[in-house]
Coordinates of C-alpha atoms and ligand atoms in Angstrom, one line a residue:
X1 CA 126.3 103.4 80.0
X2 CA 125.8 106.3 82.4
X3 CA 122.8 108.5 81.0
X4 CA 123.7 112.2 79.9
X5 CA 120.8 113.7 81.3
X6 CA 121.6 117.1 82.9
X7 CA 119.2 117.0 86.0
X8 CA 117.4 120.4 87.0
X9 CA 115.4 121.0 90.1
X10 CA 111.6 120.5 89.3
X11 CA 109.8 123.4 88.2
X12 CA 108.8 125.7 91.2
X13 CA 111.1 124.5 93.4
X14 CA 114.5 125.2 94.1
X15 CA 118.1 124.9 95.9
X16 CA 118.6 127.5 98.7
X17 CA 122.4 128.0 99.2
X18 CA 125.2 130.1 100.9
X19 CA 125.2 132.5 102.3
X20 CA 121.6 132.9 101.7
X21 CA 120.5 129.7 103.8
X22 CA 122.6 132.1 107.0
X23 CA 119.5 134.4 106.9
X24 CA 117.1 131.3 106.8
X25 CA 118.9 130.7 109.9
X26 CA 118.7 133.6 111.3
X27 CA 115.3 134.0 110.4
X28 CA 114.2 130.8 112.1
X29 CA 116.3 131.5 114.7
X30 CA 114.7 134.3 115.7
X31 CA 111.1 132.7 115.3
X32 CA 112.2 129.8 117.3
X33 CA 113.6 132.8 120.5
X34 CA 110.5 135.4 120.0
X35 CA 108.2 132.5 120.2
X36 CA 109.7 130.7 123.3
X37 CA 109.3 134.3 124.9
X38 CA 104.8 133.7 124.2
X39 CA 104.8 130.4 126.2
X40 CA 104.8 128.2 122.2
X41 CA 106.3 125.4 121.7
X42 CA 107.3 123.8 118.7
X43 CA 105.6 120.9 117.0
X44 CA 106.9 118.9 113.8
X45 CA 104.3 117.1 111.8
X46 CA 105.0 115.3 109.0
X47 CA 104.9 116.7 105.5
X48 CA 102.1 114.1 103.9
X49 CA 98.8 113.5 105.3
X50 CA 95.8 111.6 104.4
X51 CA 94.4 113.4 101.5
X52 CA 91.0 113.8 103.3
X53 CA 92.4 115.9 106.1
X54 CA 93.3 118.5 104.1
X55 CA 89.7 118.0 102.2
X56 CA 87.9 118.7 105.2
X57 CA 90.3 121.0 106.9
X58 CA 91.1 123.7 104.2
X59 CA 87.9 123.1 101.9
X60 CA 87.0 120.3 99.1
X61 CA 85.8 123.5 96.9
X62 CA 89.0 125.9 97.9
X63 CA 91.7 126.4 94.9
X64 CA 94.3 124.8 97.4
X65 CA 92.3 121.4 97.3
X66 CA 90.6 121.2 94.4
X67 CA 93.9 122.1 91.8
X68 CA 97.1 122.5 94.0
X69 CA 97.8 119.5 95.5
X70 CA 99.9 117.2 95.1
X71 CA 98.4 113.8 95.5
X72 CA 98.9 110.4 95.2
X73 CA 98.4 106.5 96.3
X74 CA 100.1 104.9 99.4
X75 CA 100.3 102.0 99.0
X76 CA 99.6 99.4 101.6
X77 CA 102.1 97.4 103.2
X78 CA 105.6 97.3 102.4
X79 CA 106.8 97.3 98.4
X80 CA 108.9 94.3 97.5
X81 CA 112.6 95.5 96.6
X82 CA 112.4 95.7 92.6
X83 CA 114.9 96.8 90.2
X84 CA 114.4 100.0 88.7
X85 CA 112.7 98.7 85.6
X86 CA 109.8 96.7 87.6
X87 CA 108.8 100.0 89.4
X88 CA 106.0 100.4 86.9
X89 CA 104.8 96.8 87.8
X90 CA 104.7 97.5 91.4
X91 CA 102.9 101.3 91.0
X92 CA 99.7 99.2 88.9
X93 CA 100.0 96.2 92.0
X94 CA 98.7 99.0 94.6
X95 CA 95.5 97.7 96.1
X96 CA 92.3 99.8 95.3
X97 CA 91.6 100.6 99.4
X98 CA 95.3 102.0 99.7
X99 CA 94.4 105.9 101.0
X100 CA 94.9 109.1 98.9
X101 CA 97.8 110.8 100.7
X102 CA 99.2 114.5 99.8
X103 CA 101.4 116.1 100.2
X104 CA 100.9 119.2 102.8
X105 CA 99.3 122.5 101.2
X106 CA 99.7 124.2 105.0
X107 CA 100.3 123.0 108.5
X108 CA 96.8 124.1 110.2
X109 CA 95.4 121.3 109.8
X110 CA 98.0 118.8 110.6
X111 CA 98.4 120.7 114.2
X112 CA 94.9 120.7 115.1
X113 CA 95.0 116.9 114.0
X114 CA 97.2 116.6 116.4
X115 CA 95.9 118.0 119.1
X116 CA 93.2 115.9 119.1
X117 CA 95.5 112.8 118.2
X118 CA 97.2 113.3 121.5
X119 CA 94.4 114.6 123.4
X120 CA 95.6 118.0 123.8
X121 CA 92.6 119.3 125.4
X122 CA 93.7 117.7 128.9
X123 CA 97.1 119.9 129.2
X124 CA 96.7 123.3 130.5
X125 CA 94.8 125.3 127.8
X126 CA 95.3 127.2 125.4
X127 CA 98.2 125.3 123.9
X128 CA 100.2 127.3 121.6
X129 CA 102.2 125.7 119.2
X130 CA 104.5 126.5 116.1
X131 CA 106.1 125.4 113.0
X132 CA 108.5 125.6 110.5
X133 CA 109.0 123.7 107.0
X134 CA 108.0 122.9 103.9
X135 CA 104.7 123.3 102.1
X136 CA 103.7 122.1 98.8
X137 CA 101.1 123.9 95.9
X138 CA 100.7 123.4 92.2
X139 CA 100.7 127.1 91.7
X140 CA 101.9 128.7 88.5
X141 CA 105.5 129.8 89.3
X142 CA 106.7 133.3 90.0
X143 CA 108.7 135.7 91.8
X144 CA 107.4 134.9 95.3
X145 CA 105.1 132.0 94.1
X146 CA 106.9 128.3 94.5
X147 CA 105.6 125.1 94.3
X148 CA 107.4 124.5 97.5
X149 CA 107.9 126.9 99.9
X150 CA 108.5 127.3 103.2
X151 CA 106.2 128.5 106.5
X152 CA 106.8 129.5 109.7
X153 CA 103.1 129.6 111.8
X154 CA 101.9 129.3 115.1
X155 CA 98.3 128.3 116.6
X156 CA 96.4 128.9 120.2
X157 CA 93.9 125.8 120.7
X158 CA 91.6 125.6 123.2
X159 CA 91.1 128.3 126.2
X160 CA 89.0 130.8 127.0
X161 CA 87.1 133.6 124.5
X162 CA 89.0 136.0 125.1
X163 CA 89.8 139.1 122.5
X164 CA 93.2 139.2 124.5
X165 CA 94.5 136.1 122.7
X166 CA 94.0 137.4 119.3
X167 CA 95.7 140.7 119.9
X168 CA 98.5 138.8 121.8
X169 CA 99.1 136.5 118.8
X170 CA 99.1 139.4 116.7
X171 CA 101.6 141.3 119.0
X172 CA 104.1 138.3 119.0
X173 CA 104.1 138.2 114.9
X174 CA 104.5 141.6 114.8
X175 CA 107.4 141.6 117.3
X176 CA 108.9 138.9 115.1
X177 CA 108.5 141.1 112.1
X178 CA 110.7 143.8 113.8
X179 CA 113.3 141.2 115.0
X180 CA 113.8 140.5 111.4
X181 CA 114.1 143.9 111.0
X182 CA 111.5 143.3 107.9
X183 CA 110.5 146.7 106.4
X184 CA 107.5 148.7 105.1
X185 CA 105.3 146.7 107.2
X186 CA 101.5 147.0 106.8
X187 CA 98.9 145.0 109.3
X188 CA 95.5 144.6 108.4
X189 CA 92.9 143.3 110.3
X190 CA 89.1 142.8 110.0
X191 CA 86.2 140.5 111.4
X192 CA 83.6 138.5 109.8
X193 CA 81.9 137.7 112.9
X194 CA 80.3 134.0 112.8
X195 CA 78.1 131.4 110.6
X196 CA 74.6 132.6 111.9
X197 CA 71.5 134.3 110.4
X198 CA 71.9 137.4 112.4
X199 CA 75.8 137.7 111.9
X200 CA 77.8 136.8 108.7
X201 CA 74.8 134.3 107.1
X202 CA 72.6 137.7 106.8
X203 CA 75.7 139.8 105.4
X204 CA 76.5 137.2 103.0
X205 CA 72.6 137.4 101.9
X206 CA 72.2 140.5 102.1
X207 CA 76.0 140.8 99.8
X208 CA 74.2 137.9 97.4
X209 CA 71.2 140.4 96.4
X210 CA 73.6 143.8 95.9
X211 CA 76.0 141.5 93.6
X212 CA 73.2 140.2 91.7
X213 CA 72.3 143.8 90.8
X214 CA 76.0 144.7 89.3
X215 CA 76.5 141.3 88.1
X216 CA 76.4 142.3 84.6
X217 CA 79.5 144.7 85.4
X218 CA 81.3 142.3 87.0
X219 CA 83.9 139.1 85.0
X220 CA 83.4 136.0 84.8
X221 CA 85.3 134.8 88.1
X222 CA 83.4 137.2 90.3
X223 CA 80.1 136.3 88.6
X224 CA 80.7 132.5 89.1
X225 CA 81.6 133.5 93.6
X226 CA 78.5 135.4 93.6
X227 CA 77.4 131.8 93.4
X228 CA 79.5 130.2 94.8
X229 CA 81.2 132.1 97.4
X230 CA 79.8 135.8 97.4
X231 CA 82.7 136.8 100.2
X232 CA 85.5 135.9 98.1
X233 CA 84.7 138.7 95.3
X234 CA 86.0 141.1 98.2
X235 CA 89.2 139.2 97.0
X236 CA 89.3 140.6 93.3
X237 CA 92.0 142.4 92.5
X238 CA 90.7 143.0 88.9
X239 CA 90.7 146.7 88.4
X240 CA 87.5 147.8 87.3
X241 CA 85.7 146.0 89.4
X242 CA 87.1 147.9 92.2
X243 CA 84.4 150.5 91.9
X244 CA 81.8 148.4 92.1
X245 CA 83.3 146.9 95.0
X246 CA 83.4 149.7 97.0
X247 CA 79.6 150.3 96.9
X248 CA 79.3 147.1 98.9
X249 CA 77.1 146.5 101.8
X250 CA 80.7 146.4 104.5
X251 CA 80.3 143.5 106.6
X252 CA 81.0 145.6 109.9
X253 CA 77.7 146.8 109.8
X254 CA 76.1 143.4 110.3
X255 CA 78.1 141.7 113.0
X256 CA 75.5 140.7 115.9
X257 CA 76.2 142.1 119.0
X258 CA 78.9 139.7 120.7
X259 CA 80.7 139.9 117.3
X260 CA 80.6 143.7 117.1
X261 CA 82.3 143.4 120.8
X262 CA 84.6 141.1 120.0
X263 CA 86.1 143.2 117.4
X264 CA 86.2 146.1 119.2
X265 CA 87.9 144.4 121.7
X266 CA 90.4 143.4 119.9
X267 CA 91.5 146.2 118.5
X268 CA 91.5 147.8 121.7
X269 CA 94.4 145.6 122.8
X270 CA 96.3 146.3 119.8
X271 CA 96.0 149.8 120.8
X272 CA 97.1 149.0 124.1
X273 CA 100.1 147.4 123.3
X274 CA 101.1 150.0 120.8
X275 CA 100.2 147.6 117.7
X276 CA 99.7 149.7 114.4
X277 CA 96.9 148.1 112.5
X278 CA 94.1 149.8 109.5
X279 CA 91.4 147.9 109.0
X280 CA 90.1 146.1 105.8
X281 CA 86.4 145.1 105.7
X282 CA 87.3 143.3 102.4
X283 CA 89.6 140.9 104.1
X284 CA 87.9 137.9 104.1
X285 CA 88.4 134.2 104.5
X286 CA 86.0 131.8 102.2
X287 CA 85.2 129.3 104.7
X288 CA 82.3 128.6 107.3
X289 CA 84.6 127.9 109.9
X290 CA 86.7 131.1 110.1
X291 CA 85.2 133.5 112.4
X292 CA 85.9 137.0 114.2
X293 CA 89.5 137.9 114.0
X294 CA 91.1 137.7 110.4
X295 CA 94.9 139.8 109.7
X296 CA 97.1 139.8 107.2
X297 CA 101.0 141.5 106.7
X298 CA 102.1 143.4 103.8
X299 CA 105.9 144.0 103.6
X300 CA 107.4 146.2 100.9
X301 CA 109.8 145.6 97.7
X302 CA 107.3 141.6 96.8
X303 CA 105.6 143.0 94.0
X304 CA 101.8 141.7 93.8
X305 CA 103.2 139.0 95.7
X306 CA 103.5 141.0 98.7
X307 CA 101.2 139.4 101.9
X308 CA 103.8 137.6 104.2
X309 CA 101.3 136.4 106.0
X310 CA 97.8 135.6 106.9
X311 CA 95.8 134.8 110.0
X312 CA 92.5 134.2 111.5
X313 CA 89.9 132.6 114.0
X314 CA 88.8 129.6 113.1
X315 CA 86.6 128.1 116.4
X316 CA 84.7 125.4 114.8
X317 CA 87.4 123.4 112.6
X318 CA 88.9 120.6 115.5
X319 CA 85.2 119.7 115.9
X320 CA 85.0 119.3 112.0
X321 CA 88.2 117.4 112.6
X322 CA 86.2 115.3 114.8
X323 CA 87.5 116.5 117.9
X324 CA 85.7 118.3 121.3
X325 CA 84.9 122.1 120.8
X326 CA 87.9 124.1 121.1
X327 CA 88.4 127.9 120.0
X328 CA 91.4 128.5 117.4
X329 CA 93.5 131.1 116.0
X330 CA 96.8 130.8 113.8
X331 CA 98.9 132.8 111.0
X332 CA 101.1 131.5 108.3
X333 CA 104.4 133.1 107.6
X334 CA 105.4 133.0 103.9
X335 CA 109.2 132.2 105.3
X336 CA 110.3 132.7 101.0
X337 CA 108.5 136.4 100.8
X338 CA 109.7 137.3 104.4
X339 CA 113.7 136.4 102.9
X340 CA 112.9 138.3 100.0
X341 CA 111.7 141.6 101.5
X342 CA 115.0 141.5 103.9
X343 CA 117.1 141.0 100.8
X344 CA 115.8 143.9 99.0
X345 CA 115.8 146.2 101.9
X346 CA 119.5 145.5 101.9
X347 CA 119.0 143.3 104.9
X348 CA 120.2 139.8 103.4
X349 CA 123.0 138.3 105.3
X350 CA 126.7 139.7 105.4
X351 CA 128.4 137.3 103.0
X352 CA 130.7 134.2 105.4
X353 CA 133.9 134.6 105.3
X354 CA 136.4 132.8 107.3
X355 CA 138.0 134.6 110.1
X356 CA 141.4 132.9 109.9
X357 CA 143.2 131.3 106.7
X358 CA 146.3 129.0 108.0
X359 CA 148.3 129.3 104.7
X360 CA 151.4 126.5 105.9
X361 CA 154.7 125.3 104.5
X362 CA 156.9 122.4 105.4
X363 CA 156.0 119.4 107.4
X364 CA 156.5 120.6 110.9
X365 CA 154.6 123.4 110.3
X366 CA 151.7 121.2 108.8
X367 CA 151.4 119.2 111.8
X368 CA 151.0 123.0 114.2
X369 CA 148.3 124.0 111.5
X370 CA 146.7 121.4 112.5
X371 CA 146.5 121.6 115.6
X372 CA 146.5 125.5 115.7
X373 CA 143.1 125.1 113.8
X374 CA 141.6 123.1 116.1
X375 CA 141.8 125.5 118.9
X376 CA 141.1 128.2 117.1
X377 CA 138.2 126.5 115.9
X378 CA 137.3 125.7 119.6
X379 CA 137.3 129.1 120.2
X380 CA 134.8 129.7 117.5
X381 CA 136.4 131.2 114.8
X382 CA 136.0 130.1 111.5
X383 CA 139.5 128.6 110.1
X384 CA 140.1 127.3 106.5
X385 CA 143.1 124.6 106.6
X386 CA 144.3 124.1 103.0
X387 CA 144.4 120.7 102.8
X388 CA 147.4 120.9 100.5
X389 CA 150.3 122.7 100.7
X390 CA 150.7 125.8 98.7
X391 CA 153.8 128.5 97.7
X392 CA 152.5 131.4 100.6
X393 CA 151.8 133.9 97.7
X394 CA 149.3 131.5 96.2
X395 CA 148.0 130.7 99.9
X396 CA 147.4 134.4 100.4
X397 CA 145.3 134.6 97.1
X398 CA 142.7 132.2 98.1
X399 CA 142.6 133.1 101.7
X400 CA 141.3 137.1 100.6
X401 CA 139.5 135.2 97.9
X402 CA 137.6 133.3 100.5
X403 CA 137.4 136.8 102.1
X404 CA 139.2 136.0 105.0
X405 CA 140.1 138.6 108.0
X406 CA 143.2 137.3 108.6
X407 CA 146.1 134.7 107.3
X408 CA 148.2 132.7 109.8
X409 CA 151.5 132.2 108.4
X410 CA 153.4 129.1 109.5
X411 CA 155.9 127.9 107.8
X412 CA 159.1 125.7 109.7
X413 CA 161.0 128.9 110.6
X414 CA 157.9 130.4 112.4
X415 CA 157.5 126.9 114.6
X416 CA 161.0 126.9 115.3
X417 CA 161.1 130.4 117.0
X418 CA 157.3 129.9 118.8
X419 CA 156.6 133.0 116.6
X420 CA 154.0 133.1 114.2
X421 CA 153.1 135.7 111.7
X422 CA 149.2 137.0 111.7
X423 CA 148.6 139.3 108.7
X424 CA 145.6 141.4 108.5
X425 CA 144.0 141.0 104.7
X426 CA 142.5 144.4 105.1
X427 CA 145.6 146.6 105.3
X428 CA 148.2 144.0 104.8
X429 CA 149.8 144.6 108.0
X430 CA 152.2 141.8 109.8
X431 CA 152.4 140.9 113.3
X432 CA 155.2 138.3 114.9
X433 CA 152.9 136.9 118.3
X434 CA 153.0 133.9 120.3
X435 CA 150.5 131.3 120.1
X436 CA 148.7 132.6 123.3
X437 CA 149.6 136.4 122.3
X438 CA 148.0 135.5 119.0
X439 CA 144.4 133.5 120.4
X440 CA 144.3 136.6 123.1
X441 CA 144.4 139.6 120.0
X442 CA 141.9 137.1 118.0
X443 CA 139.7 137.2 121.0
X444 CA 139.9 141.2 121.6
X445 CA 136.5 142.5 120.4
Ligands
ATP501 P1 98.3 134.3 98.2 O1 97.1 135.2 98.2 O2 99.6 135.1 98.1 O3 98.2 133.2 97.2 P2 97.3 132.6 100.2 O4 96.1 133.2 100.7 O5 97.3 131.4 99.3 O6 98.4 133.7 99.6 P3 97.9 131.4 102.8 O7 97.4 130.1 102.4 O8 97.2 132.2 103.8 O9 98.2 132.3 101.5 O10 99.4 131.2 103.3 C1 100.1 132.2 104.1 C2 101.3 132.8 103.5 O11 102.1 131.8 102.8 C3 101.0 133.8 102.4 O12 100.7 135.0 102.9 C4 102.3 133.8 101.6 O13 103.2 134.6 102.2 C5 102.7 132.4 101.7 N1 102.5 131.6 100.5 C6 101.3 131.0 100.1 N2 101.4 130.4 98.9 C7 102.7 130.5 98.5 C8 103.5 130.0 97.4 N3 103.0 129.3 96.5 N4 104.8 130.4 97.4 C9 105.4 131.1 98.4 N5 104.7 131.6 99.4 C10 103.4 131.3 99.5
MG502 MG1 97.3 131.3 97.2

């Protein structure tokens, strides 16, 4: 007997639908043109990886690998076709040396695998690439928060060290931004120079021994990074620490020299090409590899949820990767919280209607809606053809239901006479027009 069970979509995740998925559309749209215009090309990985990518790539001690997730067993060679009740059989079969595979967390790791996988390093550098899709995160669920969701990024591999590409990068996403027409804006930016003694090693010592002092003042998280990872209690949102926080030793201070220029640098190109930035010393990044250049965009009406994106250098991770030495620098797009912010700045996508609604009657006439909604449809309108015939009043109902602009009226009288009737749903005005009369005032802008 067919089972009752009403299925839901699984916790954090969800259906996107009309006409919401038309801004999706638009918003990838314009990623995929803006992009094109910076020279980057698109790249599709897949969506699972070897768990141990992601391990080494994004940090065996990080949140995102050590809780979020989601990972499993592949198993080796190729399942024998069982009937649903065997499955469990099969899932206890799996051989003990099939890999850990999950499920991707984010995409930077997956391109600069790739890079290396196809030996990138012998085209033209830097390669810039981008991507769109799914990611996946055990997160606790909330406006903004999914356990999947859905980024755009892009990554320059390889090239020259040059602050230019940093500020370029940031200029494209920014550009985007504004083609999205995404509101309330706010760029930050900040660098925490490189892993050596007399750059961010002697800052993050230097940070060690002034936390230790206000430890007692601090909660438990933050006394468990100063530990761990003394950068990340930069991170705490928690409000009284905030004081505390602010007395810091501020990591600009202690960049070595080619750091300090670097920075400078860069934000003297933003300058230059009239990019609005403030800088945040407590924007940070936890792991060894990120260097320099770190960003990340606020947009308004996202709650606490509101970064749509973050960014940063990250020059040593396709040699962790195990490939040659090759500089990096990337964002992340949260494609979910950019939709959001457009929809409650009011700029969420005009609802689809259709532009035409053939309401028809009689045989004859059936067999010239048919054909009349080809061509129409050829020329790009948007036509609804009941697919049953309906009394004209009842016709009419559904087409300004369906919030159509117009309804063609054809019933055998109109065919006869090579007249047809075009009302306009707005004002309920008629017009009697030929076929090409009618295609020609359609067309009119
Ligand atoms: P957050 O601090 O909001 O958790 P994050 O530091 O985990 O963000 P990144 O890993 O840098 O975020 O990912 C880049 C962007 O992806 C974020 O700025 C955000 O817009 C989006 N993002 C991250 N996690 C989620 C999620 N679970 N649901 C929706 N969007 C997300
Ligand atoms: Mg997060």
């Amino acid at each position: 007997m067919a089972s009752k069970t009403k299925f839901q979509a699984i916790r954090g995740t969800r259906d996107l639908l009309p006409p919401e998925t038309a801004l999706w559309n638009r918003v990838e749209q314009t990623a995929h043109e803006v992009f094109a215009t910076y020279g980057f090309g698109e790249i599709r990985p897949p969506i699972f990886e070897p768990t141990e990518l992601f391990a080494r790539a994004v940090g065996g001690e990080t949140d995102i690998v050590s809780k979020e997730m989601y990972t499993f067993q592949n198993p080796t060679g190729l399942a024998p076709m069982v009937h649903e009740k065997e499955m469990v059989g099969t899932l206890a079969e799996m051989s003990p040396e099939s890999e850990m595979i999950s499920l991707r967390p984010e995409a930077t790791a997956s391109v600069c695998r790739a890079y290396i996988e196809h030996n990138m390093q012998q085209l033209p550098q830097p390669v810039k690439l981008y991507y769109m899709g799914p990611m996946f995160r055990r997160e606790r669920p909330q406006k903004g928060r999914y356990r999947q969701f859905y980024q755009i990024g892009a990554e320059i591999l390889g090239g020259p060290d040059a602050p230019a590409i940093d500020a370029e990068l940031i200029e494209m996403l920014m550009t985007f931004f504004d083609k999205c027409g995404l509101q309330g804006t706010e760029l930050s930016v900040n660098s925490i120079g490189h892993a050596a003694d007399n750059c961010r090693r002697g800052y993050v010592a230097l940070l060690k021994a002034e936390l230790e002092k206000v430890k007692d003042k601090l909660g438990a998280d933050s006394q468990r990074r100063i530990e761990t990872n003394p950068l990340r209690v930069l991170d705490s949102k928690l409000e009284y620490e905030q004081p505390i926080i602010a007395t810091l030793p501020r990591i600009a201070d202690h960049l070595c020299d080619e750091c300090k220029t670097h920075y400078a640098a860069v934000k003297h190109e933003l300058e230059q090409r009239g990019v609005i930035y403030r800088e945040n010393w407590r924007l940070v990044r936890g792991l060894d590899y990120y260097m320099r250049t770190t960003f990340e965009i606020t947009a308004q009406g996202l709650g606490s949820q509101n970064a749509v994106c973050g960014g940063g250098r990250y020059d040593g991770l396709v040699e962790l990767l195990g490939g040659p030495p090759t500089k990096g620098i990337g964002f992340a797009i949260g494609e979910d919280r950019l939709i959001l912010s457009l929809q409650e700045s009011g700029k969420g996508a005009a609802p689809q209607g259709r532009d035409v609604y053939i309401a028809w009657m009689g045989e004859r006439a059936y067999a010239t809606a048919i054909r009349a909604a080809k061509d129409l449809r050829n020329a790009g309108f948007r036509v609804e053809l009941p697919p049953t015939e309906l009394k004209f009043g009842k016709a009419l109902e559904r087409a300004s239901k369906l919030g159509s602009r117009f309804a063609l009226i054809l019933g055998d009288n109109e065919v006869a006479d090579g007249q047809w009737t075009l009302k306009t749903l707005a004002d309920g005005s008629q017009q009697k027009l030929t076929e090409q009369a009618l295609l020609e005032y359609l067309l009119k802008p």
